[in-house]
XYZ file of C-alpha atoms in Angstrom:
572
model
C 0.159 0.135 -0.188
C 1.436 3.430 -1.153
C 1.795 6.321 1.927
C 0.775 9.744 1.558
C 3.649 11.828 2.107
C 3.432 15.038 4.647
C 3.350 17.280 1.466
C 0.271 16.005 1.187
C -0.996 16.516 4.608
C -0.621 20.013 4.317
C -1.706 20.425 0.729
C -4.797 19.309 2.319
C -4.833 21.746 4.881
C -3.830 24.673 3.361
C -6.772 24.233 0.900
C -8.803 24.383 4.218
C -8.142 27.237 5.466
C -8.130 29.348 1.639
C -11.972 27.967 2.215
C -12.781 28.840 5.243
C -10.751 32.039 4.675
C -12.997 31.844 0.981
C -16.729 32.268 3.107
C -15.391 34.132 6.029
C -14.568 36.711 3.248
C -17.624 36.139 0.947
C -20.021 36.375 4.486
C -17.885 39.804 5.014
C -18.786 41.102 1.334
C -22.466 39.911 2.116
C -22.684 41.415 5.051
C -20.953 44.799 3.883
C -23.420 44.679 1.113
C -26.376 43.880 2.548
C -24.983 46.454 5.027
C -24.903 49.658 2.597
C -28.010 48.616 0.957
C -29.632 48.917 4.891
C -27.529 52.380 5.056
C -29.166 53.152 1.440
C -32.582 52.540 2.900
C -32.161 54.339 5.863
C -30.716 57.055 4.209
C -33.573 57.598 1.700
C -36.126 57.306 4.390
C -34.832 59.896 5.976
C -34.917 61.584 2.966
C -38.058 61.120 2.546
C -39.123 61.802 5.895
C -36.891 65.436 6.296
C -39.394 65.470 3.080
C -42.778 64.423 4.593
C -41.766 67.642 6.894
C -41.258 70.223 4.630
C -44.526 69.355 2.898
C -46.319 69.457 6.511
C -44.800 72.891 7.375
C -45.782 73.702 3.300
C -49.562 72.856 4.049
C -49.167 74.947 7.678
C -47.742 78.166 5.695
C -50.944 77.904 3.389
C -53.186 77.162 5.459
C -52.015 80.785 7.323
C -52.671 81.811 4.098
C -55.839 80.436 3.050
C -56.697 81.359 7.023
C -55.853 85.234 6.239
C -57.606 85.256 2.865
C -60.881 84.303 5.500
C -60.874 80.922 4.926
C -60.544 77.460 7.468
C -57.793 76.540 6.918
C -58.310 73.409 5.062
C -55.517 72.314 2.230
C -55.487 68.910 0.307
C -52.921 69.177 -2.490
C -51.323 66.724 -4.678
C -46.886 67.250 -4.923
C -44.599 65.664 -7.433
C -41.659 67.552 -8.508
C -37.820 66.126 -9.014
C -38.984 62.923 -8.984
C -40.683 62.879 -5.542
C -45.046 62.625 -4.977
C -46.726 63.152 -2.122
C -49.455 64.726 -0.442
C -49.850 68.087 1.990
C -53.212 68.034 4.199
C -54.252 70.114 6.930
C -57.376 69.555 8.932
C -59.240 70.932 11.601
C -58.225 68.961 14.982
C -61.495 67.078 16.335
C -60.055 67.815 19.427
C -60.169 71.210 19.492
C -60.893 73.582 16.724
C -58.868 76.281 17.558
C -55.922 74.037 16.223
C -55.265 73.010 12.892
C -53.029 70.144 11.634
C -50.678 69.410 9.088
C -50.040 66.392 7.531
C -46.857 65.767 4.509
C -46.477 62.767 3.142
C -44.260 61.496 0.687
C -44.907 58.256 -1.327
C -41.133 55.744 -0.600
C -41.207 52.468 -2.897
C -45.310 51.413 -2.264
C -45.354 52.518 1.126
C -45.592 56.424 2.456
C -43.590 59.159 4.961
C -45.324 60.912 7.031
C -45.106 64.035 9.238
C -47.450 65.934 11.310
C -47.489 69.362 12.685
C -49.357 70.832 14.835
C -50.452 74.701 15.617
C -52.970 76.723 17.689
C -54.456 79.596 15.857
C -55.273 83.058 17.403
C -58.758 84.695 15.840
C -59.366 88.962 16.867
C -62.855 88.536 19.456
C -65.453 88.003 17.468
C -67.520 91.298 17.375
C -64.556 92.812 15.200
C -66.307 90.916 11.798
C -69.848 93.486 12.417
C -70.384 97.176 11.567
C -72.718 97.395 14.658
C -71.946 94.501 17.602
C -74.913 94.515 20.524
C -74.389 92.304 22.717
C -77.073 93.120 25.762
C -75.220 91.400 28.442
C -78.051 92.472 30.750
C -80.457 90.783 28.492
C -83.141 94.027 28.198
C -85.982 94.218 25.476
C -84.090 97.075 22.694
C -84.108 97.830 19.532
C -81.344 99.237 16.756
C -82.614 101.926 15.114
C -82.491 102.814 11.568
C -84.086 105.811 9.892
C -83.596 108.641 7.177
C -84.474 109.652 4.292
C -81.652 110.110 1.321
C -80.513 113.792 0.311
C -77.101 114.545 -1.647
C -74.920 114.831 1.239
C -73.568 117.951 -0.040
C -76.004 120.058 -0.358
C -79.007 118.647 1.149
C -81.409 117.988 -2.318
C -82.577 114.560 -3.811
C -79.534 113.142 -5.059
C -79.105 111.881 -9.006
C -79.914 108.707 -9.510
C -75.961 107.553 -10.977
C -74.812 108.111 -6.605
C -74.365 105.094 -4.998
C -75.435 104.059 -1.933
C -71.971 105.339 -0.133
C -72.859 108.882 -1.707
C -75.631 108.975 0.841
C -75.643 109.352 4.859
C -74.967 111.883 7.076
C -75.204 115.685 5.038
C -71.535 116.895 5.216
C -71.511 120.261 7.831
C -69.371 123.080 6.403
C -69.107 125.259 9.678
C -70.740 125.281 13.309
C -74.208 125.248 12.555
C -77.534 122.676 12.651
C -77.066 119.776 9.833
C -80.236 116.949 9.654
C -81.708 115.215 7.538
C -80.081 112.386 5.237
C -80.434 108.762 5.769
C -78.568 105.865 8.016
C -76.018 103.657 6.031
C -74.489 100.605 7.768
C -71.964 99.234 5.624
C -71.541 96.009 6.381
C -72.983 93.447 8.986
C -74.732 93.864 11.867
C -75.384 91.462 14.729
C -78.194 92.802 17.389
C -78.681 90.829 20.469
C -82.119 92.427 20.496
C -84.483 94.090 17.743
C -83.360 95.277 14.417
C -85.886 97.729 12.976
C -85.205 99.490 9.570
C -87.640 102.438 8.822
C -87.954 105.263 5.897
C -84.587 104.190 3.390
C -82.199 103.371 5.620
C -79.772 100.625 4.252
C -77.808 97.880 5.131
C -74.665 96.955 2.466
C -71.900 95.191 0.938
C -68.481 96.323 1.752
C -67.720 98.417 -1.365
C -65.219 96.576 -4.192
C -63.255 94.323 -4.058
C -65.416 92.818 -0.843
C -62.320 90.188 -0.388
C -63.928 88.665 2.579
C -67.505 88.181 1.544
C -69.006 90.887 3.672
C -72.386 91.504 1.710
C -74.315 93.399 4.513
C -75.993 90.727 6.650
C -78.157 91.405 9.797
C -78.824 88.785 12.791
C -81.121 89.758 15.198
C -82.648 87.900 18.658
C -85.929 89.479 19.562
C -87.411 90.894 16.341
C -86.840 92.777 13.178
C -88.912 94.745 11.325
C -88.052 95.757 7.197
C -90.056 98.897 6.102
C -91.227 99.179 2.068
C -88.358 101.429 1.141
C -85.763 100.412 3.799
C -82.553 97.887 1.937
C -80.639 94.898 3.260
C -78.175 93.486 0.761
C -77.260 90.203 1.649
C -79.116 88.153 4.130
C -81.631 88.272 7.348
C -81.183 85.565 10.010
C -82.370 84.962 14.169
C -80.079 83.955 16.609
C -79.574 82.832 19.933
C -79.155 84.755 22.715
C -76.519 82.064 23.284
C -74.241 83.321 20.633
C -72.603 86.649 22.236
C -69.270 85.793 24.043
C -67.787 88.045 25.146
C -63.626 88.667 24.160
C -60.818 86.854 26.945
C -59.264 89.755 28.318
C -57.985 87.275 31.066
C -56.016 85.993 28.225
C -55.164 89.386 26.739
C -53.529 90.530 30.600
C -53.046 94.633 29.226
C -50.942 95.424 32.008
C -48.849 93.402 31.556
C -48.959 93.088 27.660
C -48.689 96.445 26.045
C -46.090 98.866 24.357
C -46.661 101.203 27.207
C -48.156 101.274 30.187
C -49.241 105.226 30.294
C -49.853 105.543 33.833
C -47.720 104.070 34.959
C -44.899 105.974 33.247
C -46.470 109.366 34.888
C -46.497 107.549 38.129
C -42.758 106.934 37.673
C -41.975 110.704 36.719
C -44.374 111.121 39.852
C -46.085 113.761 37.127
C -49.789 114.065 38.416
C -50.842 116.422 35.980
C -49.076 117.433 32.475
C -46.473 115.868 30.497
C -43.766 113.869 30.594
C -40.313 115.497 29.986
C -39.427 116.462 26.818
C -37.149 113.762 25.922
C -39.623 110.285 26.755
C -41.367 109.284 23.407
C -44.852 110.256 24.972
C -43.776 113.930 25.364
C -46.145 114.610 21.819
C -48.850 112.467 22.413
C -50.438 111.978 25.826
C -51.804 114.728 28.380
C -52.586 113.188 31.826
C -55.076 115.703 34.027
C -55.216 118.804 31.889
C -59.171 119.759 31.538
C -60.254 121.417 28.346
C -63.125 123.082 29.986
C -61.132 124.310 33.373
C -63.097 121.998 35.291
C -62.253 118.655 36.779
C -64.856 116.355 34.523
C -63.897 112.915 36.594
C -63.709 113.465 40.125
C -61.617 111.668 41.796
C -59.701 109.238 38.681
C -57.442 110.042 35.963
C -57.639 111.951 32.903
C -55.422 111.332 29.849
C -55.993 113.322 26.519
C -54.425 111.817 23.827
C -53.263 115.625 22.175
C -49.663 116.346 20.890
C -48.289 119.523 22.474
C -49.473 122.222 18.824
C -52.578 121.761 16.914
C -54.012 122.744 13.508
C -57.803 123.808 13.893
C -58.700 122.107 10.940
C -62.687 122.228 9.587
C -65.265 121.117 11.305
C -65.449 117.503 9.089
C -62.301 116.092 9.955
C -59.256 116.093 11.320
C -56.485 118.720 11.191
C -53.880 117.830 13.720
C -51.270 115.635 13.443
C -51.574 112.937 16.492
C -48.034 110.396 16.313
C -49.046 107.329 18.017
C -46.768 104.547 16.550
C -46.805 101.385 14.287
C -48.550 98.386 16.083
C -48.534 100.170 19.027
C -50.639 99.394 22.200
C -50.768 101.504 24.806
C -52.491 100.386 28.525
C -54.278 103.724 30.700
C -55.535 103.382 33.793
C -57.827 105.882 33.702
C -60.142 107.421 31.314
C -59.110 108.269 27.682
C -59.936 111.382 25.854
C -60.337 113.197 22.482
C -61.050 116.346 23.431
C -59.638 119.704 22.692
C -60.608 122.886 22.355
C -58.457 124.261 20.076
C -58.434 122.030 17.094
C -62.192 120.252 15.262
C -60.019 117.193 15.368
C -56.893 114.520 14.971
C -55.183 112.845 11.746
C -54.155 109.899 12.818
C -51.068 107.775 11.811
C -50.245 104.963 12.968
C -51.720 101.162 13.972
C -52.634 101.336 17.399
C -54.513 99.708 19.942
C -55.601 101.947 23.135
C -56.965 100.576 25.906
C -58.558 102.380 28.746
C -59.559 100.777 32.028
C -62.303 103.389 33.145
C -64.066 104.729 29.870
C -63.443 106.700 26.070
C -64.302 110.207 25.808
C -64.412 111.115 21.818
C -65.242 114.303 21.635
C -63.284 115.685 18.222
C -62.396 114.445 15.102
C -60.933 111.313 14.119
C -59.477 111.472 10.942
C -56.273 108.803 9.271
C -53.480 110.416 7.468
C -53.401 107.058 5.149
C -56.509 104.590 4.984
C -55.086 102.146 1.892
C -54.038 98.574 2.400
C -50.474 99.348 2.540
C -48.166 98.526 5.081
C -47.722 101.421 6.471
C -51.773 102.286 6.548
C -53.770 103.768 9.324
C -55.547 101.658 11.777
C -57.067 102.349 15.389
C -58.566 100.407 18.018
C -60.379 101.634 20.984
C -61.195 99.419 23.562
C -63.254 100.892 27.008
C -62.113 97.638 29.173
C -63.205 99.024 31.918
C -62.277 96.892 35.315
C -62.169 93.002 34.814
C -61.816 90.465 37.062
C -58.549 89.763 36.613
C -58.472 85.983 36.504
C -61.698 85.293 34.753
C -61.541 88.557 32.570
C -65.432 88.813 33.866
C -66.921 92.741 33.961
C -67.106 94.486 36.600
C -68.097 98.245 36.159
C -67.189 101.411 33.696
C -65.857 100.380 29.863
C -68.255 102.701 28.154
C -67.209 104.687 24.910
C -68.869 108.314 24.924
C -69.031 109.237 21.278
C -69.868 112.461 20.743
C -69.893 115.674 23.400
C -73.521 117.611 23.941
C -71.717 120.683 25.567
C -68.606 121.419 22.256
C -70.884 119.679 19.491
C -68.255 118.742 16.684
C -67.843 115.103 15.857
C -68.509 114.093 12.624
C -65.961 112.213 11.324
C -64.379 109.048 13.395
C -62.064 106.780 11.783
C -61.626 103.792 14.419
C -63.079 100.664 15.761
C -64.323 101.078 19.168
C -65.540 98.379 21.369
C -67.296 98.876 24.495
C -66.667 96.560 27.601
C -70.152 97.750 28.885
C -72.319 100.466 26.658
C -71.656 102.757 23.578
C -73.405 106.727 23.702
C -73.581 108.840 21.726
C -73.896 112.516 22.095
C -74.451 111.290 26.261
C -72.756 113.406 28.948
C -70.520 111.028 30.670
C -71.110 113.116 33.699
C -74.649 113.897 34.283
C -75.575 110.939 31.499
C -78.234 113.520 29.446
C -77.962 112.825 25.769
C -78.160 116.703 23.326
C -79.460 117.647 20.475
C -75.709 116.883 17.722
C -75.137 119.424 15.157
C -75.692 117.565 12.688
C -75.065 113.490 12.188
C -71.903 111.809 11.520
C -69.256 109.298 9.707
C -67.205 106.017 10.807
C -64.850 104.318 9.263
C -64.418 100.957 11.692
C -66.899 99.806 13.062
C -69.525 100.185 16.575
C -69.408 97.606 19.686
C -71.002 97.023 22.749
C -71.166 94.230 25.039
C -74.143 95.576 25.992
C -76.437 98.095 24.221
C -75.394 100.991 21.488
C -77.179 103.499 22.309
C -77.714 105.628 19.014
C -80.111 108.240 19.408
C -80.432 110.641 16.659
C -84.255 111.886 16.614
C -84.620 115.080 18.151
C -88.114 118.331 18.174
C -87.911 121.373 20.156
C -90.764 121.495 23.215
C -91.827 125.237 23.828
C -93.317 125.380 26.687
C -94.782 128.563 29.210
C -96.514 128.740 33.084
C -100.084 129.405 32.373
C -102.146 131.808 35.515
C -102.598 128.230 37.652
C -98.794 127.905 37.579
C -99.595 124.875 35.694
C -96.757 124.244 32.510
C -98.320 124.074 29.276
C -96.946 123.170 25.577
C -97.107 126.359 23.035
C -96.981 126.914 19.571
C -95.572 129.443 17.494
C -98.438 130.773 14.177
C -97.521 134.066 12.759
C -94.691 134.536 14.543
C -96.875 134.991 18.347
C -97.270 132.228 20.633
C -100.283 130.178 21.923
C -101.542 127.749 23.881
C -100.835 124.582 21.682
C -103.909 122.744 22.893
C -106.517 125.451 22.714
C -104.871 128.015 19.635
C -107.063 130.863 20.657
C -105.276 131.574 23.798
C -102.693 133.642 23.622
C -99.331 133.302 26.010
C -98.888 135.826 27.851
C -95.830 134.646 29.431
C -92.530 133.478 29.018
C -91.890 130.570 26.560
C -88.830 128.409 27.134
C -87.770 126.592 24.272
C -85.840 122.716 24.436
C -84.409 120.430 22.665
C -85.745 116.621 23.679
C -84.666 113.286 21.730
C -87.447 110.935 20.677
C -88.061 107.179 19.804
C -90.973 105.629 17.278
C -93.436 103.143 19.521
C -93.716 100.680 17.133
C -97.042 99.002 19.528
C -98.526 102.083 19.134
C -96.981 103.733 15.723
C -96.109 106.780 17.378
C -93.899 109.123 18.309
C -92.748 109.890 22.075
C -90.722 112.099 24.077
C -88.098 109.360 25.682
C -88.388 111.463 28.908
C -92.062 111.765 29.606
C -93.590 109.733 26.742
C -95.295 112.698 25.609
C -95.957 112.134 22.068
C -94.874 114.070 19.116
C -95.958 115.148 15.793
C -93.665 113.409 13.557
C -93.788 116.643 11.485
C -91.328 118.679 14.119
C -89.111 115.934 14.218
C -85.549 116.134 13.282
C -83.285 113.296 12.323
C -79.308 113.322 12.345
C -77.946 110.480 9.914
C -75.028 107.980 10.055
C -73.020 106.262 8.053
C -70.975 104.060 9.121
C -68.568 101.994 7.315
C -66.962 98.352 8.246
C -62.995 98.722 8.080
C -62.388 95.243 6.308
C -58.497 96.618 6.190
C -58.692 94.270 10.082
C -58.320 91.090 8.257
C -55.521 91.985 6.575
C -52.215 90.825 7.872
C -50.317 93.842 6.071
C -52.492 95.925 8.644
C -53.322 94.040 11.781
C -52.258 95.126 14.478
C -51.365 92.690 17.347
C -52.965 94.204 20.385
C -56.265 93.574 19.272
C -58.774 91.920 22.004
C -58.593 87.898 21.365
C -61.926 85.322 21.648
C -63.293 82.608 19.187
C -63.995 84.553 15.633
C -63.347 83.920 12.574
C -60.743 87.403 11.962
C -56.898 85.018 11.817
C -54.287 87.002 13.716
C -51.539 84.884 13.577
C -50.316 80.905 14.537
C -48.770 79.923 17.649
C -47.366 77.053 20.059
C -46.204 74.883 16.874
C -45.352 71.628 17.883
C -44.807 68.115 16.139
C -46.658 65.574 16.642
C -46.738 61.877 16.087
C -48.915 60.440 12.971
C -52.114 58.304 13.038
């Protein structure tokens, strides 16, 4: 038998070693190939995941643009570019409709990769959506009434057929005097927790073209609605429930801490109880404290802050001529009364985008007119918030918070460009001292709106009552015939004593179909009544990101004012 030598054994061992090495190398190559494939897939997944997040962010931006345009922020779009396809979508959070959920999805080899972002929307309080809003906190039975007959606003003659609704309204005064007449025109939506009554040729119309936000001249009410034959409503009329009227969340706003200027604190810091701040202070030429134009303190025991520059321009009775620079996106918090009143000017030319908040009342005695009411970012806008006293925790109303629009003593207010919010009542031409109304010199025009959490009280129908005291000491009414005074009830009886004339407000009693004296209910002859018309046009620029202020009261409304509290959440 032949024997193998040592060389053959070595060759076999070497071959085995080579096989083992080849197996190990093959395993290593396979492992590296697997790792490379896995890493490639992971890299692709990470890339697709990042792309999905980018789509989610893009969806949020589209949602915000839609919200600013008056939409609900819901988005559903497909995406395809550079070999990548997917979708971007935004839905209203089913758990809280103040949130939106943005989802970006990318297709990947038969499967999808998704990322989600959740953000909270901030909205302006609902009253800012209407040209006139009254929440009627007290729950009383009351009506907002519009009336009047159309005239050419420049000279009082009946207008030509070419004039539009915006050309009607109050007669424009040219000097101090008496300018009754015209029809009431509300340009925008009216929302009243109470009744709405439209008489004569009063009109509720849509905002002018292009009417980006579809504000069509709607009327909503809770108690009753009446529209005479010649009165017009451009939009729809609907009945609501009183529970639909929610106040802004003033506790959330926390104006005492969230402001540009705490005006009272600035004066306290310098120890100033009356006068202006130092000349180098930013508010030196903006506001003065407790310097009373009429001489007497109008609110004894409380502080009064007058927004006015040091120098004034007289201007005309229907405009604002004195420049008042309030600053851009500025919030003034005023612990006291706010006044726009100066005896040396008919009004102020407003420059800036500002919110002025008062913890007491706001008094507007002079014209307020924007320097620029365009839609540019530099355009002017003013919001006046009569906050009054509130509970700092709950935001509940405690007292004050009225707006006094017009002054029965000085009577120069015709133009007012501003959003005006009263946490209690909105009063027209009423003395804040006595609470008595006065007959105005003219009607008025507003570019902004009226808002009240209680009632908007704008009595604008007046008559003159002439009385005398007869021989028995009784007060009786007198009437003038051919230049002589006679007893109104018996014109055969001449009046020999002094006749006293007084201007008195009247209101229409719909149940009795007659005009009555507001104070004592005396029936008044309709032919003796003078109506002072108003035109109030909603300023829809408040819905535009370019001209909107950050200090506006927030609430559960539909006017979008920005997104907050962004966070990524897990896919469903």
